[in-house]
Amino acid sequence: MWELSTHYLWWILALLLIAGELLLPGYFLLWIGLGAAAMGVVLWVDPTLGLLVQAVLFGLLAFASCVGYARWLRPRLERRVPGDERLNRRAEQLIGQRYELIEPIVNGRGKARVGDGQWLVSGPDLPLGTTVEVVAVEGATLQVRAAA
């Protein structure tokens, strides 16, 4: 019968774990599989390691690869562009912008031209044509103040 070196067993385990990641996606088995592959490399370099040492070292390598992913790689993959937090909230993207009133603000209510449309605004009473700055959004109403 043929004999299979121990490091090959670790590499086979690594392939099985990574294949399991394909069936059960979640980026967890992949990193444990990388730990098993690293264990195969360690055994290829030093094939005299005992079974207990292999098990402990595998646990440490798997843990280190999972932590490396969570602390180092994942934050770099999830880069956020400033302003993305408001991507699907159009009204909040208007905060800080300036617009002209197309209806005066009377009793706290009026309208402003925003792009090719008009939005309800609320704020202090101001005359028609005043430039206002959006300071907040409440539902579909822009909270405004007179622009400086």
CSV table of N, CA and C in Angstrom, one decimal:
chain,number,residue,atom,x,y,z
A,1,MET,N,0.8,-1.2,0.0
A,1,MET,CA,0.0,0.0,0.0
A,1,MET,C,0.9,1.2,0.0
A,2,TRP,N,0.4,2.3,-0.5
A,2,TRP,CA,1.2,3.6,-0.5
A,2,TRP,C,0.9,4.4,0.7
A,3,GLU,N,1.9,5.1,1.1
A,3,GLU,CA,1.9,5.9,2.3
A,3,GLU,C,1.7,7.4,2.0
A,4,LEU,N,0.8,8.1,2.7
A,4,LEU,CA,0.6,9.5,2.4
A,4,LEU,C,1.2,10.4,3.5
A,5,SER,N,2.0,11.3,3.1
A,5,SER,CA,2.6,12.2,4.1
A,5,SER,C,1.6,13.0,4.8
A,6,THR,N,1.9,13.3,6.1
A,6,THR,CA,0.9,14.1,6.9
A,6,THR,C,0.6,15.4,6.3
A,7,HIS,N,1.6,16.1,5.8
A,7,HIS,CA,1.3,17.4,5.2
A,7,HIS,C,0.3,17.4,4.1
A,8,TYR,N,0.3,16.3,3.4
A,8,TYR,CA,-0.8,16.2,2.3
A,8,TYR,C,-2.2,16.0,2.9
A,9,LEU,N,-2.3,15.4,4.1
A,9,LEU,CA,-3.6,15.3,4.7
A,9,LEU,C,-4.1,16.7,5.1
A,10,TRP,N,-3.2,17.5,5.6
A,10,TRP,CA,-3.6,18.9,6.0
A,10,TRP,C,-4.0,19.7,4.8
A,11,TRP,N,-3.3,19.5,3.6
A,11,TRP,CA,-3.7,20.2,2.4
A,11,TRP,C,-5.1,19.6,1.9
A,12,ILE,N,-5.3,18.4,2.0
A,12,ILE,CA,-6.6,17.8,1.6
A,12,ILE,C,-7.7,18.4,2.5
A,13,LEU,N,-7.4,18.5,3.8
A,13,LEU,CA,-8.4,19.1,4.7
A,13,LEU,C,-8.7,20.5,4.4
A,14,ALA,N,-7.6,21.2,4.0
A,14,ALA,CA,-7.7,22.6,3.6
A,14,ALA,C,-8.7,22.7,2.3
A,15,LEU,N,-8.4,21.8,1.4
A,15,LEU,CA,-9.3,21.9,0.2
A,15,LEU,C,-10.7,21.5,0.5
A,16,LEU,N,-10.9,20.6,1.4
A,16,LEU,CA,-12.3,20.2,1.8
A,16,LEU,C,-13.0,21.4,2.5
A,17,LEU,N,-12.3,22.1,3.4
A,17,LEU,CA,-12.9,23.3,4.1
A,17,LEU,C,-13.2,24.4,3.1
A,18,ILE,N,-12.3,24.6,2.2
A,18,ILE,CA,-12.5,25.7,1.2
A,18,ILE,C,-13.7,25.3,0.3
A,19,ALA,N,-13.7,24.0,-0.1
A,19,ALA,CA,-14.9,23.6,-0.9
A,19,ALA,C,-16.2,23.7,-0.1
A,20,GLY,N,-16.1,23.4,1.2
A,20,GLY,CA,-17.3,23.7,2.1
A,20,GLY,C,-17.7,25.1,2.1
A,21,GLU,N,-16.8,26.0,2.0
A,21,GLU,CA,-17.1,27.4,1.9
A,21,GLU,C,-17.9,27.8,0.7
A,22,LEU,N,-17.6,27.0,-0.4
A,22,LEU,CA,-18.4,27.3,-1.7
A,22,LEU,C,-19.8,26.8,-1.5
A,23,LEU,N,-20.0,25.8,-0.7
A,23,LEU,CA,-21.4,25.3,-0.5
A,23,LEU,C,-22.1,26.0,0.6
A,24,LEU,N,-21.4,26.5,1.6
A,24,LEU,CA,-22.0,27.3,2.7
A,24,LEU,C,-21.3,28.6,2.8
A,25,PRO,N,-21.5,29.6,1.9
A,25,PRO,CA,-20.8,30.8,1.9
A,25,PRO,C,-21.0,31.6,3.2
A,26,GLY,N,-19.9,32.2,3.6
A,26,GLY,CA,-20.0,33.0,4.8
A,26,GLY,C,-18.6,33.5,5.3
A,27,TYR,N,-17.6,33.2,4.5
A,27,TYR,CA,-16.2,33.6,4.8
A,27,TYR,C,-15.7,33.0,6.1
A,28,PHE,N,-16.2,31.9,6.6
A,28,PHE,CA,-15.6,31.4,7.8
A,28,PHE,C,-14.8,30.1,7.5
A,29,LEU,N,-15.3,29.2,6.8
A,29,LEU,CA,-14.6,28.0,6.5
A,29,LEU,C,-13.3,28.3,5.7
A,30,LEU,N,-13.4,29.3,4.9
A,30,LEU,CA,-12.2,29.7,4.1
A,30,LEU,C,-11.0,30.0,4.9
A,31,TRP,N,-11.2,30.7,6.0
A,31,TRP,CA,-10.1,31.1,6.8
A,31,TRP,C,-9.6,29.9,7.7
A,32,ILE,N,-10.5,29.0,8.1
A,32,ILE,CA,-10.0,27.8,8.8
A,32,ILE,C,-9.3,26.9,7.8
A,33,GLY,N,-9.7,26.9,6.5
A,33,GLY,CA,-9.0,26.1,5.5
A,33,GLY,C,-7.7,26.7,5.2
A,34,LEU,N,-7.5,28.0,5.3
A,34,LEU,CA,-6.2,28.6,5.1
A,34,LEU,C,-5.3,28.2,6.3
A,35,GLY,N,-5.9,28.1,7.5
A,35,GLY,CA,-5.1,27.6,8.6
A,35,GLY,C,-4.6,26.2,8.4
A,36,ALA,N,-5.5,25.4,7.9
A,36,ALA,CA,-5.1,24.0,7.6
A,36,ALA,C,-4.0,23.9,6.5
A,37,ALA,N,-4.1,24.8,5.5
A,37,ALA,CA,-3.1,24.8,4.5
A,37,ALA,C,-1.7,25.3,5.0
A,38,ALA,N,-1.8,26.3,5.9
A,38,ALA,CA,-0.6,26.7,6.6
A,38,ALA,C,0.0,25.6,7.5
A,39,MET,N,-0.8,24.8,8.1
A,39,MET,CA,-0.4,23.7,8.9
A,39,MET,C,0.3,22.7,8.0
A,40,GLY,N,-0.2,22.5,6.8
A,40,GLY,CA,0.5,21.6,5.8
A,40,GLY,C,1.8,22.1,5.5
A,41,VAL,N,2.0,23.4,5.3
A,41,VAL,CA,3.3,24.0,5.0
A,41,VAL,C,4.3,23.8,6.2
A,42,VAL,N,3.8,24.0,7.4
A,42,VAL,CA,4.6,23.8,8.6
A,42,VAL,C,5.1,22.3,8.7
A,43,LEU,N,4.2,21.4,8.4
A,43,LEU,CA,4.6,20.0,8.4
A,43,LEU,C,5.5,19.6,7.3
A,44,TRP,N,5.4,20.3,6.2
A,44,TRP,CA,6.3,20.0,5.0
A,44,TRP,C,7.7,20.4,5.4
A,45,VAL,N,7.8,21.6,6.2
A,45,VAL,CA,9.1,22.0,6.6
A,45,VAL,C,9.6,21.2,7.8
A,46,ASP,N,8.8,20.8,8.7
A,46,ASP,CA,9.2,20.0,9.9
A,46,ASP,C,8.2,18.8,10.1
A,47,PRO,N,8.5,17.7,9.4
A,47,PRO,CA,7.5,16.6,9.5
A,47,PRO,C,7.6,15.8,10.8
A,48,THR,N,8.4,16.2,11.7
A,48,THR,CA,8.5,15.5,13.0
A,48,THR,C,7.6,15.9,14.1
A,49,LEU,N,6.7,16.9,13.8
A,49,LEU,CA,5.8,17.4,14.8
A,49,LEU,C,4.8,16.3,15.3
A,50,GLY,N,4.6,16.2,16.6
A,50,GLY,CA,3.6,15.3,17.1
A,50,GLY,C,2.2,15.7,16.8
A,51,LEU,N,1.2,14.8,17.0
A,51,LEU,CA,-0.2,15.0,16.7
A,51,LEU,C,-0.7,16.1,17.6
A,52,LEU,N,-0.4,16.2,18.9
A,52,LEU,CA,-0.9,17.2,19.8
A,52,LEU,C,-0.4,18.6,19.4
A,53,VAL,N,0.9,18.6,19.1
A,53,VAL,CA,1.5,19.9,18.6
A,53,VAL,C,0.8,20.4,17.3
A,54,GLN,N,0.5,19.4,16.4
A,54,GLN,CA,-0.2,19.8,15.2
A,54,GLN,C,-1.6,20.3,15.5
A,55,ALA,N,-2.3,19.7,16.4
A,55,ALA,CA,-3.7,20.1,16.7
A,55,ALA,C,-3.7,21.5,17.3
A,56,VAL,N,-2.8,21.8,18.2
A,56,VAL,CA,-2.7,23.1,18.9
A,56,VAL,C,-2.3,24.1,17.9
A,57,LEU,N,-1.3,23.8,17.1
A,57,LEU,CA,-0.8,24.8,16.1
A,57,LEU,C,-1.8,25.1,15.0
A,58,PHE,N,-2.6,24.0,14.6
A,58,PHE,CA,-3.7,24.3,13.7
A,58,PHE,C,-4.7,25.2,14.3
A,59,GLY,N,-5.1,25.0,15.6
A,59,GLY,CA,-6.1,25.9,16.2
A,59,GLY,C,-5.6,27.3,16.2
A,60,LEU,N,-4.3,27.5,16.5
A,60,LEU,CA,-3.7,28.8,16.6
A,60,LEU,C,-3.7,29.5,15.2
A,61,LEU,N,-3.3,28.7,14.2
A,61,LEU,CA,-3.3,29.2,12.8
A,61,LEU,C,-4.7,29.5,12.3
A,62,ALA,N,-5.6,28.7,12.6
A,62,ALA,CA,-7.0,28.9,12.1
A,62,ALA,C,-7.5,30.2,12.8
A,63,PHE,N,-7.3,30.3,14.1
A,63,PHE,CA,-7.7,31.5,14.9
A,63,PHE,C,-7.1,32.7,14.3
A,64,ALA,N,-5.8,32.7,14.1
A,64,ALA,CA,-5.0,33.8,13.6
A,64,ALA,C,-5.5,34.2,12.2
A,65,SER,N,-5.9,33.3,11.3
A,65,SER,CA,-6.4,33.6,10.0
A,65,SER,C,-7.8,34.3,10.1
A,66,CYS,N,-8.6,33.8,11.0
A,66,CYS,CA,-9.9,34.4,11.2
A,66,CYS,C,-9.8,35.8,11.8
A,67,VAL,N,-8.9,36.0,12.8
A,67,VAL,CA,-8.7,37.3,13.3
A,67,VAL,C,-8.1,38.2,12.3
A,68,GLY,N,-7.2,37.7,11.5
A,68,GLY,CA,-6.6,38.6,10.5
A,68,GLY,C,-7.6,39.0,9.5
A,69,TYR,N,-8.5,38.2,9.1
A,69,TYR,CA,-9.6,38.6,8.2
A,69,TYR,C,-10.5,39.6,8.9
A,70,ALA,N,-10.9,39.4,10.1
A,70,ALA,CA,-11.9,40.3,10.8
A,70,ALA,C,-11.3,41.6,11.1
A,71,ARG,N,-10.0,41.6,11.5
A,71,ARG,CA,-9.4,42.9,11.9
A,71,ARG,C,-8.7,43.7,10.8
A,72,TRP,N,-8.1,42.9,9.8
A,72,TRP,CA,-7.3,43.6,8.9
A,72,TRP,C,-8.0,43.6,7.5
A,73,LEU,N,-8.3,42.5,7.0
A,73,LEU,CA,-8.8,42.4,5.6
A,73,LEU,C,-10.3,42.9,5.4
A,74,ARG,N,-11.2,42.5,6.3
A,74,ARG,CA,-12.6,42.9,6.1
A,74,ARG,C,-12.8,44.4,6.1
A,75,PRO,N,-12.1,45.2,7.1
A,75,PRO,CA,-12.3,46.6,7.0
A,75,PRO,C,-11.8,47.3,5.7
A,76,ARG,N,-10.8,46.7,5.1
A,76,ARG,CA,-10.2,47.2,3.9
A,76,ARG,C,-11.2,46.9,2.7
A,77,LEU,N,-11.8,45.8,2.8
A,77,LEU,CA,-12.8,45.4,1.7
A,77,LEU,C,-14.1,46.2,1.8
A,78,GLU,N,-14.4,46.7,3.0
A,78,GLU,CA,-15.7,47.4,3.2
A,78,GLU,C,-15.4,48.9,3.3
A,79,ARG,N,-14.5,49.4,2.4
A,79,ARG,CA,-14.3,50.8,2.4
A,79,ARG,C,-15.5,51.6,2.1
A,80,ARG,N,-15.8,52.6,2.8
A,80,ARG,CA,-16.9,53.4,2.6
A,80,ARG,C,-16.5,54.8,2.1
A,81,VAL,N,-17.2,55.2,1.0
A,81,VAL,CA,-17.0,56.5,0.5
A,81,VAL,C,-17.8,57.5,1.3
A,82,PRO,N,-17.2,58.6,1.6
A,82,PRO,CA,-18.0,59.6,2.4
A,82,PRO,C,-19.2,60.0,1.6
A,83,GLY,N,-20.4,60.0,2.3
A,83,GLY,CA,-21.7,60.3,1.7
A,83,GLY,C,-22.5,59.0,1.4
A,84,ASP,N,-21.8,57.8,1.4
A,84,ASP,CA,-22.5,56.6,1.2
A,84,ASP,C,-23.6,56.3,2.2
A,85,GLU,N,-23.4,56.8,3.4
A,85,GLU,CA,-24.5,56.5,4.4
A,85,GLU,C,-25.8,57.1,4.1
A,86,ARG,N,-25.8,58.1,3.1
A,86,ARG,CA,-27.1,58.7,2.7
A,86,ARG,C,-27.4,58.4,1.3
A,87,LEU,N,-26.8,57.3,0.7
A,87,LEU,CA,-27.0,57.0,-0.7
A,87,LEU,C,-28.5,56.9,-1.1
A,88,ASN,N,-29.3,56.1,-0.3
A,88,ASN,CA,-30.6,55.9,-0.6
A,88,ASN,C,-31.6,56.8,0.1
A,89,ARG,N,-31.1,57.8,0.7
A,89,ARG,CA,-32.0,58.8,1.5
A,89,ARG,C,-31.8,60.1,0.8
A,90,ARG,N,-32.5,60.3,-0.3
A,90,ARG,CA,-32.2,61.5,-1.1
A,90,ARG,C,-32.4,62.8,-0.3
A,91,ALA,N,-33.4,62.9,0.5
A,91,ALA,CA,-33.7,64.1,1.3
A,91,ALA,C,-32.5,64.5,2.2
A,92,GLU,N,-31.8,63.5,2.8
A,92,GLU,CA,-30.7,63.8,3.7
A,92,GLU,C,-29.5,64.3,2.9
A,93,GLN,N,-29.4,64.0,1.6
A,93,GLN,CA,-28.4,64.4,0.8
A,93,GLN,C,-28.5,66.0,0.5
A,94,LEU,N,-29.6,66.5,0.8
A,94,LEU,CA,-29.9,67.9,0.6
A,94,LEU,C,-29.4,68.8,1.8
A,95,ILE,N,-29.1,68.2,2.9
A,95,ILE,CA,-28.6,69.0,4.1
A,95,ILE,C,-27.4,69.7,3.7
A,96,GLY,N,-27.4,71.0,4.1
A,96,GLY,CA,-26.3,71.9,3.8
A,96,GLY,C,-26.4,72.6,2.4
A,97,GLN,N,-27.3,72.2,1.6
A,97,GLN,CA,-27.5,72.8,0.3
A,97,GLN,C,-28.3,74.1,0.4
A,98,ARG,N,-28.2,74.9,-0.6
A,98,ARG,CA,-29.0,76.2,-0.6
A,98,ARG,C,-29.9,76.2,-1.8
A,99,TYR,N,-31.1,76.7,-1.6
A,99,TYR,CA,-32.2,76.7,-2.6
A,99,TYR,C,-32.9,78.0,-2.4
A,100,GLU,N,-33.7,78.4,-3.5
A,100,GLU,CA,-34.5,79.6,-3.5
A,100,GLU,C,-36.0,79.3,-3.2
A,101,LEU,N,-36.6,80.1,-2.4
A,101,LEU,CA,-38.0,79.9,-2.1
A,101,LEU,C,-38.8,80.3,-3.3
A,102,ILE,N,-39.8,79.4,-3.7
A,102,ILE,CA,-40.7,79.7,-4.8
A,102,ILE,C,-42.1,80.0,-4.2
A,103,GLU,N,-42.3,79.8,-3.0
A,103,GLU,CA,-43.4,80.2,-2.2
A,103,GLU,C,-42.9,80.8,-0.9
A,104,PRO,N,-43.4,81.9,-0.4
A,104,PRO,CA,-42.8,82.4,0.8
A,104,PRO,C,-43.2,81.5,2.0
A,105,ILE,N,-42.3,81.5,3.0
A,105,ILE,CA,-42.6,80.7,4.2
A,105,ILE,C,-43.5,81.6,5.1
A,106,VAL,N,-44.8,81.1,5.2
A,106,VAL,CA,-45.8,81.8,6.0
A,106,VAL,C,-46.3,80.8,7.1
A,107,ASN,N,-46.3,81.2,8.3
A,107,ASN,CA,-46.7,80.4,9.4
A,107,ASN,C,-45.8,79.1,9.5
A,108,GLY,N,-44.5,79.2,9.1
A,108,GLY,CA,-43.6,78.1,9.2
A,108,GLY,C,-43.6,77.2,8.0
A,109,ARG,N,-44.4,77.4,6.9
A,109,ARG,CA,-44.5,76.5,5.8
A,109,ARG,C,-44.3,77.3,4.5
A,110,GLY,N,-43.6,76.6,3.5
A,110,GLY,CA,-43.4,77.2,2.2
A,110,GLY,C,-42.9,76.2,1.2
A,111,LYS,N,-42.4,76.6,0.1
A,111,LYS,CA,-41.8,75.7,-0.9
A,111,LYS,C,-40.6,76.3,-1.5
A,112,ALA,N,-39.6,75.4,-1.8
A,112,ALA,CA,-38.4,75.8,-2.4
A,112,ALA,C,-38.1,74.9,-3.7
A,113,ARG,N,-37.5,75.5,-4.6
A,113,ARG,CA,-37.1,74.8,-5.9
A,113,ARG,C,-35.9,74.0,-5.6
A,114,VAL,N,-36.0,72.7,-5.8
A,114,VAL,CA,-34.8,71.8,-5.7
A,114,VAL,C,-34.7,71.1,-7.0
A,115,GLY,N,-33.6,71.4,-7.7
A,115,GLY,CA,-33.5,70.8,-9.1
A,115,GLY,C,-34.6,71.2,-10.0
A,116,ASP,N,-35.3,70.3,-10.6
A,116,ASP,CA,-36.5,70.6,-11.4
A,116,ASP,C,-37.8,70.4,-10.7
A,117,GLY,N,-37.7,70.2,-9.4
A,117,GLY,CA,-38.9,70.0,-8.6
A,117,GLY,C,-39.1,71.0,-7.5
A,118,GLN,N,-40.1,70.8,-6.6
A,118,GLN,CA,-40.2,71.7,-5.5
A,118,GLN,C,-40.5,70.8,-4.3
A,119,TRP,N,-40.0,71.3,-3.1
A,119,TRP,CA,-40.1,70.6,-1.9
A,119,TRP,C,-40.7,71.5,-0.9
A,120,LEU,N,-41.5,70.9,0.0
A,120,LEU,CA,-42.1,71.6,1.1
A,120,LEU,C,-40.9,71.9,2.1
A,121,VAL,N,-41.0,73.2,2.6
A,121,VAL,CA,-40.0,73.6,3.6
A,121,VAL,C,-40.7,74.2,4.8
A,122,SER,N,-40.0,74.1,5.9
A,122,SER,CA,-40.5,74.7,7.1
A,122,SER,C,-39.3,75.5,7.8
A,123,GLY,N,-39.7,76.5,8.4
A,123,GLY,CA,-38.7,77.4,9.1
A,123,GLY,C,-39.3,78.7,9.4
A,124,PRO,N,-38.4,79.7,9.7
A,124,PRO,CA,-39.0,81.0,10.1
A,124,PRO,C,-39.6,81.7,8.8
A,125,ASP,N,-40.6,82.5,9.1
A,125,ASP,CA,-41.2,83.2,7.9
A,125,ASP,C,-40.2,84.0,7.1
A,126,LEU,N,-40.2,83.8,5.8
A,126,LEU,CA,-39.3,84.4,4.9
A,126,LEU,C,-40.0,84.8,3.6
A,127,PRO,N,-39.6,85.8,2.9
A,127,PRO,CA,-40.3,86.2,1.7
A,127,PRO,C,-39.9,85.4,0.5
A,128,LEU,N,-40.7,85.5,-0.6
A,128,LEU,CA,-40.5,84.8,-1.8
A,128,LEU,C,-39.1,85.2,-2.4
A,129,GLY,N,-38.4,84.2,-2.9
A,129,GLY,CA,-37.1,84.5,-3.5
A,129,GLY,C,-35.9,84.4,-2.6
A,130,THR,N,-36.2,84.3,-1.3
A,130,THR,CA,-35.1,84.2,-0.4
A,130,THR,C,-34.3,82.9,-0.6
A,131,THR,N,-33.0,83.0,-0.4
A,131,THR,CA,-32.1,81.8,-0.5
A,131,THR,C,-32.1,81.2,0.9
A,132,VAL,N,-32.4,79.9,1.0
A,132,VAL,CA,-32.4,79.2,2.3
A,132,VAL,C,-31.4,78.1,2.2
A,133,GLU,N,-31.0,77.7,3.4
A,133,GLU,CA,-30.1,76.5,3.6
A,133,GLU,C,-30.8,75.4,4.3
A,134,VAL,N,-30.7,74.2,3.8
A,134,VAL,CA,-31.3,73.1,4.5
A,134,VAL,C,-30.5,72.7,5.7
A,135,VAL,N,-31.2,72.6,6.9
A,135,VAL,CA,-30.5,72.2,8.1
A,135,VAL,C,-30.9,70.8,8.6
A,136,ALA,N,-32.0,70.3,8.2
A,136,ALA,CA,-32.5,69.0,8.6
A,136,ALA,C,-33.6,68.6,7.7
A,137,VAL,N,-34.0,67.3,7.8
A,137,VAL,CA,-35.1,66.7,7.1
A,137,VAL,C,-36.0,66.1,8.0
A,138,GLU,N,-37.3,66.3,7.8
A,138,GLU,CA,-38.3,65.7,8.7
A,138,GLU,C,-39.4,65.1,7.7
A,139,GLY,N,-39.2,63.8,7.5
A,139,GLY,CA,-40.1,63.1,6.5
A,139,GLY,C,-39.8,63.7,5.1
A,140,ALA,N,-40.8,64.3,4.5
A,140,ALA,CA,-40.7,64.9,3.1
A,140,ALA,C,-40.6,66.4,3.2
A,141,THR,N,-40.3,66.9,4.4
A,141,THR,CA,-40.2,68.4,4.6
A,141,THR,C,-38.8,68.8,4.9
A,142,LEU,N,-38.3,69.8,4.3
A,142,LEU,CA,-36.9,70.2,4.6
A,142,LEU,C,-37.0,71.3,5.6
A,143,GLN,N,-36.2,71.2,6.7
A,143,GLN,CA,-36.1,72.3,7.7
A,143,GLN,C,-35.0,73.3,7.2
A,144,VAL,N,-35.4,74.5,7.1
A,144,VAL,CA,-34.5,75.5,6.5
A,144,VAL,C,-34.3,76.7,7.4
A,145,ARG,N,-33.3,77.5,7.1
A,145,ARG,CA,-33.0,78.8,7.7
A,145,ARG,C,-32.5,79.7,6.6
A,146,ALA,N,-32.6,81.0,6.8
A,146,ALA,CA,-32.1,81.9,5.8
A,146,ALA,C,-30.6,81.8,5.6
A,147,ALA,N,-30.2,81.7,4.4
A,147,ALA,CA,-28.7,81.5,4.1
A,147,ALA,C,-28.0,82.8,4.5
A,148,ALA,N,-26.8,82.7,5.0
A,148,ALA,CA,-26.0,83.8,5.4
A,148,ALA,C,-25.5,84.6,4.2
